[in-house]
Coordinates of C-alpha atoms and ligand atoms in Angstrom, one line a residue:
M1034 CA 15.2 28.3 11.1
K1035 CA 13.5 25.0 11.9
K1036 CA 14.6 21.7 10.3
I1037 CA 11.7 19.4 9.6
L1038 CA 12.2 15.8 8.3
I1039 CA 9.3 14.5 6.2
T1040 CA 9.6 10.8 5.4
G1041 CA 7.9 9.3 2.3
G1042 CA 7.7 12.8 0.7
A1043 CA 7.9 11.4 -2.8
G1044 CA 4.8 9.3 -2.4
F1045 CA 1.1 10.3 -2.8
I1046 CA 0.2 12.0 0.4
G1047 CA 3.8 12.9 1.3
S1048 CA 4.3 14.9 -1.8
H1049 CA 1.3 17.1 -1.0
V1050 CA 2.6 17.6 2.6
V1051 CA 6.1 18.5 1.3
R1052 CA 4.6 21.0 -1.2
L1053 CA 2.4 22.6 1.5
F1054 CA 5.2 23.0 4.0
V1055 CA 7.8 24.2 1.4
N1056 CA 5.5 26.9 0.1
K1057 CA 3.8 27.9 3.4
Y1058 CA 6.9 27.9 5.7
P1059 CA 9.8 29.6 3.9
D1060 CA 11.5 29.8 7.3
Y1061 CA 11.6 26.0 7.7
Q1062 CA 14.2 23.8 6.0
I1063 CA 12.2 20.8 4.7
Y1064 CA 14.1 17.5 4.3
N1065 CA 12.3 14.9 2.2
L1066 CA 13.7 11.4 3.1
D1067 CA 12.5 8.7 0.6
K1068 CA 13.8 5.4 -0.6
L1069 CA 12.0 5.9 -4.0
T1070 CA 10.3 2.5 -4.0
Y1071 CA 7.8 1.8 -6.8
A1072 CA 5.4 4.3 -5.1
G1073 CA 7.9 7.1 -4.7
N1074 CA 8.3 9.5 -7.6
L1075 CA 10.3 12.7 -7.6
E1076 CA 8.2 13.9 -10.6
N1077 CA 5.5 14.6 -7.9
L1078 CA 7.7 17.4 -6.6
K1079 CA 9.0 19.1 -9.8
D1080 CA 7.4 22.4 -8.8
V1081 CA 9.3 22.7 -5.5
E1082 CA 12.5 20.8 -6.2
S1083 CA 14.5 24.0 -6.7
A1084 CA 13.1 25.9 -3.7
S1085 CA 15.9 27.1 -1.4
N1086 CA 14.2 25.5 1.7
Y1087 CA 13.7 22.0 0.1
N1088 CA 16.2 19.2 0.4
F1089 CA 15.9 15.6 -0.9
V1090 CA 17.6 12.7 0.9
L1091 CA 17.6 9.3 -0.8
G1092 CA 17.5 6.6 1.9
D1093 CA 15.9 3.7 3.6
I1094 CA 14.3 4.0 7.1
V1095 CA 14.9 0.3 7.7
N1096 CA 18.7 1.1 7.8
G1097 CA 19.1 2.1 11.4
D1098 CA 22.7 3.2 11.2
F1099 CA 22.0 5.4 8.2
I1100 CA 19.0 7.0 10.0
M1101 CA 21.0 7.6 13.2
E1102 CA 23.8 9.3 11.2
L1103 CA 21.3 11.4 9.3
F1104 CA 19.7 12.7 12.5
Q1105 CA 23.1 13.3 14.1
K1106 CA 24.2 15.3 11.1
E1107 CA 21.0 17.4 10.5
M1108 CA 19.7 17.7 14.1
F1109 CA 16.1 17.9 13.0
D1110 CA 13.6 19.8 15.2
G1111 CA 10.6 17.8 14.0
V1112 CA 9.6 14.7 12.1
I1113 CA 6.5 14.0 10.0
H1114 CA 6.6 10.3 9.3
L1115 CA 4.7 9.1 6.3
A1116 CA 7.1 6.6 4.7
A1117 CA 5.4 3.2 4.5
E1118 CA 4.3 0.3 2.4
S1119 CA 0.7 1.4 1.9
H1120 CA -1.2 -1.1 -0.3
V1121 CA -3.3 -3.7 1.4
D1122 CA -3.2 -6.1 -1.6
R1123 CA 0.6 -6.1 -1.6
S1124 CA 0.6 -6.8 2.2
I1125 CA -1.3 -10.0 1.5
T1126 CA 1.3 -11.2 -1.1
N1127 CA 4.4 -9.9 0.7
P1128 CA 3.8 -9.1 4.4
M1129 CA 7.5 -9.0 5.4
E1130 CA 8.1 -5.7 3.5
F1131 CA 5.4 -4.2 5.6
I1132 CA 6.8 -5.4 8.8
M1133 CA 10.3 -4.1 8.0
T1134 CA 9.3 -0.6 6.7
N1135 CA 6.2 0.1 8.8
I1136 CA 7.4 -1.3 12.1
V1137 CA 11.2 -1.5 12.1
G1138 CA 11.6 1.7 10.0
T1139 CA 9.3 3.6 12.5
V1140 CA 11.4 2.3 15.5
N1141 CA 14.6 3.4 13.8
L1142 CA 13.2 6.9 13.5
L1143 CA 11.9 6.9 17.1
N1144 CA 15.3 5.8 18.4
A1145 CA 17.2 8.5 16.3
A1146 CA 14.8 11.3 17.5
K1147 CA 15.1 10.2 21.1
H1148 CA 18.9 10.1 20.8
I1149 CA 19.4 13.5 19.2
W1150 CA 16.9 15.3 21.4
K1151 CA 18.5 13.7 24.5
D1152 CA 15.5 14.1 26.8
N1153 CA 15.3 17.8 26.1
F1154 CA 12.1 17.8 24.2
D1155 CA 11.3 21.6 24.2
G1156 CA 10.0 22.6 20.8
K1157 CA 10.4 19.1 19.3
R1158 CA 7.7 17.0 17.7
F1159 CA 7.5 13.5 16.2
Y1160 CA 4.3 13.2 14.1
H1161 CA 3.3 9.7 13.0
V1162 CA 0.8 9.6 10.1
S1163 CA -1.4 6.5 10.4
T1164 CA -4.6 5.1 9.0
D1165 CA -8.2 4.4 10.1
E1166 CA -7.6 0.7 9.1
V1167 CA -6.1 0.1 12.6
Y1168 CA -9.6 0.2 14.0
G1169 CA -10.8 -2.8 11.9
S1170 CA -14.2 -3.0 10.3
L1171 CA -17.5 -1.4 11.1
G1172 CA -21.0 -2.9 10.5
E1173 CA -23.7 -0.9 8.9
T1174 CA -23.7 1.8 11.5
G1175 CA -21.3 3.6 13.9
F1176 CA -18.0 5.5 13.5
F1177 CA -14.3 5.1 14.5
Y1178 CA -13.4 7.5 17.4
E1179 CA -9.9 8.2 18.8
D1180 CA -10.6 5.7 21.6
T1181 CA -12.0 2.9 19.4
A1182 CA -10.1 -0.3 20.2
Y1183 CA -7.6 -1.4 17.7
D1184 CA -8.6 -4.5 15.6
P1185 CA -6.5 -4.7 12.4
H1186 CA -7.1 -7.5 9.9
S1187 CA -4.6 -7.2 7.1
P1188 CA -0.8 -7.4 7.4
Y1189 CA -0.8 -3.7 6.3
S1190 CA -3.2 -2.5 9.0
A1191 CA -1.6 -4.8 11.6
S1192 CA 1.9 -3.2 10.8
K1193 CA 0.4 0.3 11.1
A1194 CA -1.3 -0.6 14.4
S1195 CA 2.0 -2.0 15.7
S1196 CA 3.8 1.2 14.7
D1197 CA 1.1 3.4 16.4
H1198 CA 1.6 1.3 19.6
L1199 CA 5.3 1.8 19.5
V1200 CA 5.1 5.5 18.9
R1201 CA 2.8 5.8 21.9
A1202 CA 5.1 3.6 23.9
Y1203 CA 8.0 6.0 23.2
H1204 CA 5.8 8.8 24.6
D1205 CA 4.7 6.9 27.7
T1206 CA 8.1 5.4 28.4
F1207 CA 10.6 8.0 27.4
G1208 CA 8.5 11.2 27.2
L1209 CA 9.1 11.5 23.4
P1210 CA 6.8 14.4 22.2
I1211 CA 4.7 12.4 19.7
I1212 CA 1.4 13.0 18.0
I1213 CA -0.6 10.6 15.8
S1214 CA -3.3 11.0 13.3
N1215 CA -5.5 8.2 11.7
C1216 CA -7.0 9.2 8.4
S1217 CA -9.6 7.6 6.1
N1218 CA -9.1 6.8 2.4
N1219 CA -7.4 9.6 0.4
Y1220 CA -8.0 10.4 -3.3
G1221 CA -6.6 13.0 -5.6
P1222 CA -3.6 13.7 -7.9
N1223 CA -0.3 11.7 -7.8
Q1224 CA -1.7 8.5 -6.3
F1225 CA -0.1 5.3 -7.6
P1226 CA -2.6 3.5 -9.9
E1227 CA -2.7 0.4 -7.8
K1228 CA -5.4 2.0 -5.5
L1229 CA -9.0 2.0 -6.5
V1230 CA -9.5 5.6 -7.9
P1231 CA -6.5 6.0 -10.1
L1232 CA -6.5 2.4 -11.2
F1233 CA -10.1 2.6 -12.4
I1234 CA -9.6 6.0 -14.1
N1235 CA -6.7 4.5 -16.0
N1236 CA -8.6 1.4 -16.9
I1237 CA -11.7 3.3 -18.1
R1238 CA -9.4 5.4 -20.3
H1239 CA -7.9 2.3 -21.8
N1240 CA -11.3 0.4 -22.0
K1241 CA -9.9 -2.3 -19.7
A1242 CA -11.9 -4.4 -17.3
L1243 CA -12.7 -2.8 -13.9
P1244 CA -12.0 -5.5 -11.3
V1245 CA -14.6 -5.0 -8.5
Y1246 CA -13.8 -7.1 -5.4
G1247 CA -16.6 -9.2 -4.1
K1248 CA -20.0 -7.5 -4.6
G1249 CA -18.6 -4.0 -4.5
E1250 CA -20.5 -3.4 -1.2
N1251 CA -17.6 -2.4 1.0
V1252 CA -17.8 1.1 2.2
R1253 CA -14.9 3.6 2.4
D1254 CA -14.8 7.2 3.7
W1255 CA -13.1 9.4 1.1
L1256 CA -11.1 12.5 1.7
Y1257 CA -9.3 14.8 -0.9
V1258 CA -5.6 14.4 -0.4
I1259 CA -5.0 18.2 0.0
D1260 CA -7.4 18.3 2.9
H1261 CA -5.4 15.5 4.5
A1262 CA -2.3 17.6 4.1
S1263 CA -4.0 20.7 5.6
A1264 CA -5.1 18.6 8.6
I1265 CA -1.5 17.4 9.1
D1266 CA -0.3 21.0 9.0
V1267 CA -2.9 22.0 11.7
I1268 CA -2.2 19.0 13.9
Y1269 CA 1.6 19.3 13.6
H1270 CA 1.5 22.9 14.7
N1271 CA -1.4 23.0 17.1
G1272 CA -2.2 19.5 18.4
K1273 CA -1.4 18.6 22.0
T1274 CA 1.6 16.3 22.5
G1275 CA 0.7 12.7 23.2
E1276 CA -2.8 13.0 21.5
T1277 CA -4.4 11.2 18.6
F1278 CA -6.6 12.9 16.0
N1279 CA -8.9 11.1 13.5
I1280 CA -9.1 12.7 10.1
G1281 CA -12.0 12.1 7.7
G1282 CA -14.5 13.9 5.5
H1283 CA -17.8 12.2 6.6
N1284 CA -18.0 11.0 3.0
E1285 CA -18.9 7.4 2.8
W1286 CA -19.4 5.6 -0.5
K1287 CA -20.2 2.0 -1.3
N1288 CA -17.4 0.9 -3.8
I1289 CA -19.9 0.2 -6.6
D1290 CA -21.6 3.5 -6.2
L1291 CA -18.3 5.4 -6.2
I1292 CA -17.2 3.4 -9.3
K1293 CA -20.4 4.4 -11.2
V1294 CA -19.8 8.0 -10.4
L1295 CA -16.2 7.7 -11.6
I1296 CA -17.3 6.1 -14.8
K1297 CA -19.8 8.9 -15.5
V1298 CA -17.3 11.6 -14.9
V1299 CA -14.5 9.9 -17.0
D1300 CA -16.9 9.0 -19.8
K1301 CA -18.2 12.6 -20.0
K1302 CA -14.7 14.0 -20.1
L1303 CA -13.6 11.5 -22.8
G1304 CA -16.6 12.4 -24.9
R1305 CA -18.3 9.0 -24.4
E1306 CA -21.9 8.4 -23.5
P1307 CA -21.9 9.0 -19.7
G1308 CA -22.2 5.5 -18.1
S1309 CA -21.3 3.6 -21.2
S1310 CA -18.1 2.2 -19.6
E1311 CA -20.2 0.4 -17.0
K1312 CA -19.9 -2.5 -19.3
L1313 CA -16.3 -2.8 -18.1
I1314 CA -17.4 -3.6 -14.6
T1315 CA -16.2 -7.1 -13.7
Y1316 CA -16.9 -8.7 -10.4
V1317 CA -13.8 -10.6 -9.2
T1318 CA -12.8 -12.7 -6.2
D1319 CA -12.9 -10.7 -3.0
R1320 CA -9.8 -9.4 -1.2
A1321 CA -8.9 -11.8 1.7
G1322 CA -9.9 -10.4 5.0
H1323 CA -11.7 -7.5 3.3
D1324 CA -12.9 -4.9 5.8
L1325 CA -16.6 -4.2 5.2
R1326 CA -16.9 -0.5 6.2
Y1327 CA -14.7 2.4 7.5
A1328 CA -16.2 5.6 8.8
I1329 CA -14.3 8.3 10.7
D1330 CA -15.6 10.7 13.3
S1331 CA -13.3 13.7 13.0
G1332 CA -15.3 15.8 15.5
K1333 CA -12.3 16.1 17.9
L1334 CA -10.1 17.7 15.1
Q1335 CA -12.9 20.0 14.0
K1336 CA -13.8 21.1 17.5
E1337 CA -10.3 21.4 19.1
L1338 CA -8.3 22.6 16.1
G1339 CA -11.0 24.1 13.8
W1340 CA -10.0 22.0 10.8
E1341 CA -12.7 21.4 8.1
P1342 CA -12.3 19.7 4.7
S1343 CA -12.3 22.3 2.0
L1344 CA -13.9 20.3 -0.9
Q1345 CA -17.2 18.6 -1.5
F1346 CA -16.7 15.1 -3.0
E1347 CA -18.2 16.0 -6.4
E1348 CA -15.7 18.8 -6.9
G1349 CA -12.9 16.6 -5.6
I1350 CA -13.7 13.8 -8.0
E1351 CA -13.9 16.3 -11.0
K1352 CA -10.5 17.7 -10.1
T1353 CA -9.0 14.3 -9.6
V1354 CA -10.3 12.9 -13.0
D1355 CA -9.1 16.1 -14.7
W1356 CA -5.6 15.7 -13.2
Y1357 CA -5.2 12.1 -14.4
L1358 CA -6.5 12.9 -17.8
E1359 CA -4.3 16.0 -18.2
N1360 CA -1.3 14.1 -16.8
Q1361 CA -1.3 11.1 -19.0
E1362 CA 2.5 11.2 -19.3
W1363 CA 2.7 10.9 -15.5
L1364 CA 0.3 7.9 -15.6
D1365 CA 2.1 6.4 -18.6
N1366 CA 5.5 6.7 -16.9
V1367 CA 4.4 5.1 -13.7
T1368 CA 2.6 2.3 -15.5
S1369 CA 5.6 1.4 -17.7
G1370 CA 8.3 -0.9 -16.3
N1371 CA 7.2 -3.3 -13.6
Y1372 CA 3.6 -2.1 -13.5
Q1373 CA 2.3 -4.6 -16.0
K1374 CA 3.9 -7.5 -14.2
Y1375 CA 2.4 -6.3 -10.9
Y1376 CA -1.0 -6.0 -12.5
D1377 CA -0.9 -9.5 -14.2
D1378 CA 0.3 -11.1 -10.9
M1379 CA -2.2 -9.3 -8.7
Y1380 CA -5.3 -9.9 -10.9
K1381 CA -4.5 -13.2 -12.7
D1382 CA -6.3 -15.6 -10.3
R1383 CA -9.3 -13.3 -9.4
Ligands
NAD644 P1 2.6 5.8 -0.9 O1 2.7 4.3 -1.0 O2 2.0 6.6 -2.0 O3 4.0 6.5 -0.6 C1 4.9 5.9 0.4 C2 6.2 6.6 0.2 O4 7.1 6.0 1.2 C3 6.9 6.4 -1.2 O5 7.4 7.6 -1.6 C4 8.0 5.4 -0.9 O6 9.1 5.5 -1.8 C5 8.4 5.7 0.6 N1 9.0 4.6 1.3 C6 8.5 3.3 1.3 N2 9.3 2.5 2.0 C7 10.3 3.3 2.4 C8 11.5 3.1 3.2 N3 11.8 1.9 3.7 N4 12.3 4.2 3.4 C9 12.0 5.4 3.0 N5 11.0 5.7 2.2 C10 10.1 4.6 1.9 O7 1.7 6.0 0.4 P2 0.6 7.1 0.7 O8 -0.7 6.6 0.3 O9 1.1 8.4 0.4 O10 0.6 7.0 2.3 C11 1.5 7.8 3.1 C12 1.2 7.5 4.6 O11 -0.1 7.8 4.9 C13 1.4 6.0 5.0 O12 2.0 6.0 6.2 C14 0.0 5.5 5.0 O13 -0.1 4.4 5.9 C15 -0.8 6.7 5.5 N6 -2.2 6.7 5.1 C16 -2.5 6.6 3.7 C17 -3.9 6.7 3.3 C18 -4.3 6.6 1.9 O14 -5.5 6.6 1.6 N7 -3.4 6.5 0.9 C19 -4.8 7.0 4.3 C20 -4.5 7.1 5.6 C21 -3.1 7.0 6.0
DAU645 O1 -8.5 3.7 4.9 C1 -7.2 4.2 4.7 C2 -6.5 3.3 3.8 O2 -7.1 3.5 2.5 C3 -5.0 3.6 3.7 O3 -4.4 3.3 5.0 C4 -4.3 2.7 2.7 O4 -2.9 3.0 2.6 C5 -5.0 2.9 1.3 O5 -4.4 2.0 0.4 C6 -6.5 2.7 1.4 O6 -6.8 1.3 1.7 P1 -8.0 0.5 0.9 O7 -7.7 -0.9 0.9 O8 -9.3 1.0 1.4 O9 -7.8 1.2 -0.6 P2 -7.9 0.6 -2.1 O10 -7.9 1.7 -3.0 O11 -6.9 -0.5 -2.3 O12 -9.3 -0.1 -2.1 C7 -10.5 0.7 -1.9 C8 -11.7 -0.3 -1.9 O13 -11.8 -0.7 -3.3 C9 -11.5 -1.5 -1.1 O14 -12.7 -1.9 -0.6 C10 -11.0 -2.6 -2.1 C11 -11.7 -2.2 -3.4 N1 -11.0 -2.5 -4.6 C12 -9.7 -2.1 -4.7 C13 -8.9 -2.4 -5.9 C14 -7.5 -1.9 -5.9 C15 -11.6 -3.1 -5.7 O15 -12.8 -3.4 -5.6 N2 -10.9 -3.4 -6.8 C16 -9.5 -3.0 -6.9 O16 -8.9 -3.4 -8.0

């Protein structure tokens, strides 16, 4: 019986990873460690919460003593580390949260893993989930490869880059059996509506302005979240220790084009004239330090480990819009409370 710690399992991507592991590996005990920040929501895991191989631990990775005690008590065999502050705009208004969780929190986990595994690393694995934003911004052409030099521009991406370097340093210095993946933009069910796709679906539903940063010309490479979870599964089990894998769907969209697709799909499902909500598009002040283009080459993952995304984008967007429209209670719950204040503060000067 293996014990696997998944951090950030109540968040967007983490909840899909927890669900996959709980259902696919009944012989693993899965521990979901989460602080339940604004982005963490146990509603995301209702369907697995009573599984006999699922355990929830409420806690903060920034608390080093707590993390050390937890590792000493549970003696995990593996760690899949997703807990993070993840929203670029919030990192611009409050960088320190990102430094603490993304850097200090990661080092606490590395120290605890190193301590309990005591240099006997057989069968152990520390998997750090990271982002393509560490590579910086591309021009009109080219891709990010695993050996592309790091060039982060936001406090978020700089904190993730820093954590990636520290994870590699624990491998090179102490021999810790680490593995890292850097993924492109995810979309799908359960994403907190501060990120482009769920925020815009929610605003279209409520006939609210759609705040497009700058000219809407920035390009992102979109992957369905369940395909990210399946890549994490493959890499966790079959990737070579010490390696990095890029994850992406070769699916680039200019923001404004993606937004127009979203509008059409949501309008159609709400019984409106498809495209009629384009009148809600409002160009607002650009994000500071806004990266122009991300594009991932995931050839290494495809060739070495045989992973492929399972969904075409059109199908993924249909499923995503359906999920948010069918789960209005989920959306209403997460947008009650502090959400309105966040929204007003974030968008008031744009
Ligand atoms: P998210 O913001 O939806 O979820 C983060 C989770 O971490 C939440 O459940 C939150 O409660 C938890 N958390 C935050 N601080 C914590 C702390 N101090 N201690 C314990 N738990 C804490 O994030 P996400 O979009 O699911 O991203 C998950 C990971 O994947 C992150 O590491 C992110 O950098 C990476 N990533 C995200 C994307 C994307 O498009 N969303 C793409 C590539 C990589
Ligand atoms: O590339 C991977 C990264 O993708 C992850 O590491 C991050 O955790 C995740 O948040 C995401 O970062 P982005 O900044 O690319 O995602 P976001 O949804 O915030 O924005 C997508 C694009 O849409 C970006 O160019 C900014 C733009 N945008 C975003 C918002 C929230 C708008 O034009 N208006 C908006 O209101």
